């Protein structure tokens, strides 16, 4: 297995207490991710203690972890690699209580020559998170520790404030890492690099040159395995507050004084403070046909599986620039797109029929999938006599660099950042509470859900929402194949 670059990971050994260790997220992402981080040398030493409601033995947990790695780990590894990692694993069932957990952590810490840091990952449903926090407190495991929490961080302003207050009774805010795996992806961080490392685009990154911005995250999956969770949340709580608004902050923030967690977090929170409350008339809610027939869904459910909205940032940079956000289940494609539409020239000198303006404004597009891509579309002259214009594009894909193998998966990067105490890619209590605050009008008076067909792009009303503009997805032009020769 390839070794990690020096200096990127934490300096201290780590004892990871993984709540929900037998759950789906642990199986697909967390166990394979910890396997990679430990064996590649990102962590100077690592012990992992699984915690779960399942009453497993240590050997049974190790067998489950091996099965997860066999199924979901994408890099090559040897049996010796696995045996080395398996020796670092332990398991404590929740029913064993705080004493058993404290004893397991003590055993793990005893394997290191220096005092380790503790990382508690709460991969559990929201209603179980506080129980896990109290178990850690009873086990005396708050000191020298950081805790990663999964979304949602409350379901409205009242519950978010209450959750944060109860968390702060046990952990200080600087110990808490509210995870958003969207921000852990290389392409999301590339937005920061693109904006602030290049003199070409930052000068035009404002209302004088940008007409509107779209953040579009359609999904093809349904919610058949998550009906109970989804009925209590819906697309807005599940995706917009915890993911899309965080991407919006990266796009809209002012340049931080330094590329460090404190200044970046403060600029993100300034964006949230500048957001106007969400007007229900600027929102389209949808529900795909057949959703109400799923086991666990109410027969007259009003839960949205689709949402599109227009929001506004009321500051000097973005006044008058609409931000359009869309996400939903069972849509036509699975994509994660940020699209910046530039203003068209104030006057056209080109003759009628030349084609200028016929295919919409120039766009800068970021693809937030793991294989990072970006595109800049513009009008250019068609070869030959006369002045005929076509829409052209310059495209970049991470494949072009030969560095595709070097990327860390989102959860791997975020786990490492939490181990290092780096809050850059995590959300804060203040930020989350502000986002629920601007959500109050929508949550109190949601528009009715409209039915849409699975495989479509949502209810027809989404076109009126974005008018006179058009949704960037589905693309009229496909991404170019980064490896056209197949070699």
Coordinates of C-alpha atoms in Angstrom, one line a residue, residues 74 93 295 326 423 445:
X74 CA -10.9 0.2 -3.7
X93 CA -21.3 -3.7 23.0
X295 CA -43.5 0.8 3.9
X326 CA -32.2 22.0 -6.3
X423 CA -12.4 22.9 11.8
X445 CA -45.6 27.7 6.1

